[in-house]
Amino acid sequence: MPRGELVRLVSMQLLANACLTGMRMAAPLHALRLGHGEVAVGTLLALFSVSQVFLALPAGRYCERHGLKRPVVFGILGIVAGGAIAAIWPVLPTLCIGAVLTGGGNGIVSIAVQRQVGRIAGAAAALRTSFSWLATGLALSNVLGPVVAGVMLDVWGIRAAFAATAALPLLACMLLPGATDLVAGAARAPQVPGDAWDLWRNPDLRRLLCITCVLAACWDVHIFLVPVLGNERGLPASVIGTIVGAFGAAAAAVRLLTPLVAARLREWAILFTAMLGTAIVFALYPLMPAALAMGACSVLLGFTMGSTQPMVMSLLNQLTPQHRFGEAVAMRVMVNNVSSVGVPMLCGLAGSVLGAMGVFWGAGLVVGAASRLALKLGTP
């Protein structure tokens, strides 16, 4: 893949996702400070994913027909509108509307960019390298968004935090001129009747989607519980944002090394090791009382989970017909976000009964048990 094209795509997704991650840190923290309980916060977090569940497959087909530019523009408009609504009137109902718009817009941008990378990258080694850089950009967005939102919230207030994060995706529009639109031409993309669920009949693809669903659930557990724990312990928003940002920084760092490791190990082996490591960190996380210790666990979790996305995307590309990769990416987004809808609400309910420690340990048991699916990916 041409280096300039890869930089453009990585930057687009980084800027779009930074708004989402900043909103997902600031919105529940603000809701807690308004006096709303954990169930309301869990519902708010779930709304960031609701629209992606319903938009993913239509967005994937739309990207196959229209390429990159038009979907990215529509997605950015949705993201900016969501942030702007939350900034103008930061109360729970408008935060919910902003969550739906921001999540849906980010899902469209993500599908368009990931499809573009898969179509341009080429061979398996180039796929792993390209998706590693794309995943590195996503990890950096998990640093940029929460840190910007946390600092702005502490210094200028919640409206400034939402406005600053909403401005980030606008920079991505400057990267669209010169980008290549790759559409599925009629000769290369035979018409496939019905919906995309016939891809589910591939057992390896089915296992891979289950793995990525579990990993997304672990991500959401972490995002949900860090503001809750931080608020309980009286930590300022900038510190909470830094703890969340430490996760993103560690994920970005490990993804820079992923191509070197992937040259010596198969994708399934990296997934298996990372899932076991995630289970161990989840067992230790709630035992850490201080901000520094929480930050250390966040870094370790970033190391374990950060290595998984390039491997998932590389396998997804290898297991899917080329002309249907956009649909496969959309299925992954949809399955992930089904988890992201349910997990925050389940965390809110379970947290009120079991506490944060029980939720962390439950998530660790699930991801540890699901690591067997990665072993099956390595079985001929």
Short mmCIF file of C-alpha atoms in Angstrom, two decimals, residues 11-240:
data_model
loop_
_atom_site.label_atom_id
_atom_site.label_comp_id
_atom_site.label_asym_id
_atom_site.label_seq_id
_atom_site.Cartn_x
_atom_site.Cartn_y
_atom_site.Cartn_z
CA SER A 11 -5.46 9.65 10.43
CA MET A 12 -9.11 9.68 9.36
CA GLN A 13 -10.04 6.86 11.69
CA LEU A 14 -7.90 8.26 14.52
CA LEU A 15 -9.62 11.66 14.45
CA ALA A 16 -13.13 10.21 14.13
CA ASN A 17 -12.64 7.66 16.90
CA ALA A 18 -11.00 10.23 19.22
CA CYS A 19 -14.34 12.05 19.41
CA LEU A 20 -16.12 8.82 20.31
CA THR A 21 -13.62 7.84 23.02
CA GLY A 22 -13.62 11.34 24.49
CA MET A 23 -17.43 11.40 24.58
CA ARG A 24 -17.54 7.90 26.11
CA MET A 25 -15.29 9.05 28.93
CA ALA A 26 -16.82 12.50 29.56
CA ALA A 27 -20.53 11.70 29.14
CA PRO A 28 -20.83 8.98 31.82
CA LEU A 29 -18.59 10.94 34.20
CA HIS A 30 -20.83 14.00 33.77
CA ALA A 31 -23.93 11.84 34.24
CA LEU A 32 -22.51 10.49 37.51
CA ARG A 33 -21.80 14.03 38.71
CA LEU A 34 -25.38 15.01 37.85
CA GLY A 35 -26.48 12.35 40.33
CA HIS A 36 -27.55 9.58 37.97
CA GLY A 37 -26.90 5.98 39.02
CA GLU A 38 -24.86 3.20 37.46
CA VAL A 39 -27.84 1.78 35.53
CA ALA A 40 -28.41 5.14 33.80
CA VAL A 41 -24.70 5.42 33.02
CA GLY A 42 -24.66 1.89 31.62
CA THR A 43 -27.63 2.72 29.40
CA LEU A 44 -25.91 5.89 28.20
CA LEU A 45 -22.78 3.96 27.26
CA ALA A 46 -24.86 1.33 25.48
CA LEU A 47 -26.43 4.02 23.28
CA PHE A 48 -23.03 4.72 21.70
CA SER A 49 -23.38 1.30 20.08
CA VAL A 50 -27.11 0.98 19.36
CA SER A 51 -27.06 2.79 16.02
CA GLN A 52 -24.00 0.84 14.86
CA VAL A 53 -25.90 -2.44 15.33
CA PHE A 54 -28.58 -1.35 12.84
CA LEU A 55 -26.39 0.69 10.49
CA ALA A 56 -23.45 -1.70 10.10
CA LEU A 57 -24.68 -4.01 7.32
CA PRO A 58 -26.34 -1.25 5.25
CA ALA A 59 -23.18 0.84 5.70
CA GLY A 60 -21.01 -2.07 4.53
CA ARG A 61 -23.06 -2.47 1.35
CA TYR A 62 -23.10 1.29 0.84
CA CYS A 63 -19.30 1.37 1.06
CA GLU A 64 -19.06 -1.43 -1.53
CA ARG A 65 -21.12 0.70 -3.91
CA HIS A 66 -19.62 4.13 -3.23
CA GLY A 67 -16.11 3.54 -1.89
CA LEU A 68 -14.58 5.81 0.76
CA LYS A 69 -15.38 9.50 0.45
CA ARG A 70 -19.16 9.69 0.58
CA PRO A 71 -19.53 7.32 3.57
CA VAL A 72 -16.80 9.16 5.49
CA VAL A 73 -18.49 12.52 4.95
CA PHE A 74 -21.84 11.18 6.18
CA GLY A 75 -20.16 9.57 9.18
CA ILE A 76 -18.31 12.73 10.19
CA LEU A 77 -21.51 14.78 9.94
CA GLY A 78 -23.15 12.38 12.40
CA ILE A 79 -20.21 12.48 14.81
CA VAL A 80 -19.99 16.27 14.85
CA ALA A 81 -23.76 16.64 15.27
CA GLY A 82 -23.69 14.30 18.27
CA GLY A 83 -20.89 16.20 19.98
CA ALA A 84 -22.47 19.56 19.23
CA ILE A 85 -25.85 18.56 20.70
CA ALA A 86 -24.19 17.36 23.90
CA ALA A 87 -22.14 20.58 24.14
CA ILE A 88 -25.17 22.88 23.70
CA TRP A 89 -27.33 21.20 26.34
CA PRO A 90 -25.41 18.71 28.53
CA VAL A 91 -28.26 16.92 30.29
CA LEU A 92 -28.99 13.19 30.24
CA PRO A 93 -31.58 13.13 27.38
CA THR A 94 -29.35 15.13 25.01
CA LEU A 95 -26.31 13.10 26.07
CA CYS A 96 -28.26 10.03 24.95
CA ILE A 97 -29.06 11.60 21.56
CA GLY A 98 -25.43 12.65 21.16
CA ALA A 99 -24.30 9.11 22.00
CA VAL A 100 -26.51 7.61 19.28
CA LEU A 101 -25.32 10.08 16.62
CA THR A 102 -21.64 9.88 17.58
CA GLY A 103 -21.62 6.10 17.69
CA GLY A 104 -23.44 5.69 14.40
CA GLY A 105 -21.23 8.17 12.56
CA ASN A 106 -18.07 6.60 13.88
CA GLY A 107 -19.26 3.16 12.79
CA ILE A 108 -19.73 4.35 9.20
CA VAL A 109 -16.26 5.92 9.10
CA SER A 110 -14.69 2.80 10.61
CA ILE A 111 -16.29 0.44 8.07
CA ALA A 112 -15.32 2.64 5.13
CA VAL A 113 -11.69 2.99 6.24
CA GLN A 114 -11.19 -0.68 7.18
CA ARG A 115 -12.69 -1.83 3.90
CA GLN A 116 -10.37 0.51 2.01
CA VAL A 117 -7.31 -0.86 3.80
CA GLY A 118 -8.36 -4.45 3.08
CA ARG A 119 -8.86 -3.70 -0.61
CA ILE A 120 -5.51 -1.93 -1.05
CA ALA A 121 -3.14 -3.87 1.20
CA GLY A 122 -2.65 -7.01 -0.89
CA ALA A 123 -0.69 -10.01 0.46
CA ALA A 124 -1.07 -11.49 3.96
CA ALA A 125 2.13 -9.89 5.29
CA ALA A 126 1.08 -6.49 3.95
CA LEU A 127 -2.36 -7.01 5.48
CA ARG A 128 -0.91 -7.59 8.95
CA THR A 129 1.34 -4.55 8.64
CA SER A 130 -1.40 -2.26 7.29
CA PHE A 131 -3.96 -3.32 9.87
CA SER A 132 -1.34 -2.97 12.60
CA TRP A 133 -0.84 0.68 11.64
CA LEU A 134 -4.60 1.18 11.45
CA ALA A 135 -4.99 -0.38 14.89
CA THR A 136 -2.17 1.82 16.19
CA GLY A 137 -4.13 4.87 15.08
CA LEU A 138 -7.20 3.54 16.88
CA ALA A 139 -5.16 3.03 20.03
CA LEU A 140 -3.79 6.58 19.83
CA SER A 141 -7.36 7.84 19.52
CA ASN A 142 -8.02 6.17 22.89
CA VAL A 143 -5.30 8.45 24.27
CA LEU A 144 -6.23 11.64 22.44
CA GLY A 145 -9.98 11.60 23.05
CA PRO A 146 -10.09 10.91 26.83
CA VAL A 147 -7.12 13.15 27.62
CA VAL A 148 -8.53 16.09 25.61
CA ALA A 149 -11.97 15.61 27.13
CA GLY A 150 -10.63 15.22 30.69
CA VAL A 151 -8.38 18.28 30.55
CA MET A 152 -11.04 20.46 28.92
CA LEU A 153 -13.61 19.30 31.49
CA ASP A 154 -11.39 20.18 34.45
CA VAL A 155 -10.28 23.55 33.04
CA TRP A 156 -13.27 24.92 31.09
CA GLY A 157 -16.17 22.64 31.89
CA ILE A 158 -18.25 19.96 30.25
CA ARG A 159 -19.45 22.07 27.29
CA ALA A 160 -15.86 22.80 26.29
CA ALA A 161 -15.01 19.11 26.62
CA PHE A 162 -17.79 18.06 24.23
CA ALA A 163 -17.07 20.91 21.81
CA ALA A 164 -13.34 20.12 21.66
CA THR A 165 -13.90 16.43 20.96
CA ALA A 166 -16.57 17.22 18.33
CA ALA A 167 -14.08 19.45 16.49
CA LEU A 168 -11.55 16.64 16.02
CA PRO A 169 -13.38 14.78 13.20
CA LEU A 170 -13.62 17.98 11.16
CA LEU A 171 -9.86 17.71 10.62
CA ALA A 172 -10.46 14.36 8.88
CA CYS A 173 -12.40 16.16 6.13
CA MET A 174 -9.15 17.85 5.11
CA LEU A 175 -7.71 14.41 4.32
CA LEU A 176 -10.43 13.33 1.88
CA PRO A 177 -9.20 15.19 -1.25
CA GLY A 178 -6.78 12.92 -3.05
CA ALA A 179 -8.11 9.73 -1.48
CA THR A 180 -8.97 6.87 -3.84
CA ASP A 181 -12.50 5.52 -4.05
CA LEU A 182 -12.47 1.75 -4.57
CA VAL A 183 -15.88 0.36 -5.40
CA ALA A 184 -16.82 -3.23 -6.15
CA GLY A 185 -17.24 -3.25 -9.91
CA ALA A 186 -19.83 -5.54 -11.46
CA ALA A 187 -17.20 -7.81 -13.01
CA ARG A 188 -15.35 -8.34 -9.74
CA ALA A 189 -18.33 -8.43 -7.38
CA PRO A 190 -21.08 -10.88 -8.34
CA GLN A 191 -24.42 -10.03 -6.88
CA VAL A 192 -25.08 -12.01 -3.72
CA PRO A 193 -28.76 -12.50 -2.89
CA GLY A 194 -30.16 -12.00 0.57
CA ASP A 195 -28.27 -10.70 3.52
CA ALA A 196 -24.72 -11.14 4.78
CA TRP A 197 -25.54 -13.90 7.25
CA ASP A 198 -24.54 -16.63 4.80
CA LEU A 199 -20.96 -15.64 5.72
CA TRP A 200 -21.79 -16.94 9.20
CA ARG A 201 -21.81 -20.50 7.79
CA ASN A 202 -18.00 -20.44 7.65
CA PRO A 203 -17.04 -22.05 11.02
CA ASP A 204 -13.69 -20.24 11.31
CA LEU A 205 -15.31 -16.89 10.54
CA ARG A 206 -17.98 -17.67 13.12
CA ARG A 207 -15.32 -18.42 15.76
CA LEU A 208 -13.45 -15.25 14.84
CA LEU A 209 -16.56 -13.09 15.23
CA CYS A 210 -17.26 -14.68 18.62
CA ILE A 211 -13.69 -13.89 19.72
CA THR A 212 -13.91 -10.28 18.64
CA CYS A 213 -17.29 -9.98 20.42
CA VAL A 214 -15.73 -11.16 23.70
CA LEU A 215 -12.78 -8.81 23.28
CA ALA A 216 -15.13 -5.89 22.60
CA ALA A 217 -17.05 -6.78 25.76
CA CYS A 218 -13.81 -6.66 27.79
CA TRP A 219 -13.03 -3.27 26.28
CA ASP A 220 -16.48 -1.99 27.28
CA VAL A 221 -16.15 -3.37 30.82
CA HIS A 222 -12.93 -1.40 31.22
CA ILE A 223 -14.38 1.80 29.74
CA PHE A 224 -17.45 1.52 31.99
CA LEU A 225 -15.71 0.69 35.26
CA VAL A 226 -12.78 3.14 35.19
CA PRO A 227 -15.01 6.28 35.50
CA VAL A 228 -17.12 4.49 38.13
CA LEU A 229 -14.07 3.48 40.20
CA GLY A 230 -12.45 6.88 39.72
CA ASN A 231 -15.58 8.73 40.77
CA GLU A 232 -15.95 6.52 43.87
CA ARG A 233 -12.34 7.26 44.85
CA GLY A 234 -12.64 11.01 44.24
CA LEU A 235 -10.22 11.19 41.33
CA PRO A 236 -10.37 14.31 39.10
CA ALA A 237 -11.52 13.95 35.49
CA SER A 238 -8.03 14.60 34.13
CA VAL A 239 -6.65 11.66 36.16
CA ILE A 240 -9.49 9.37 35.05
#
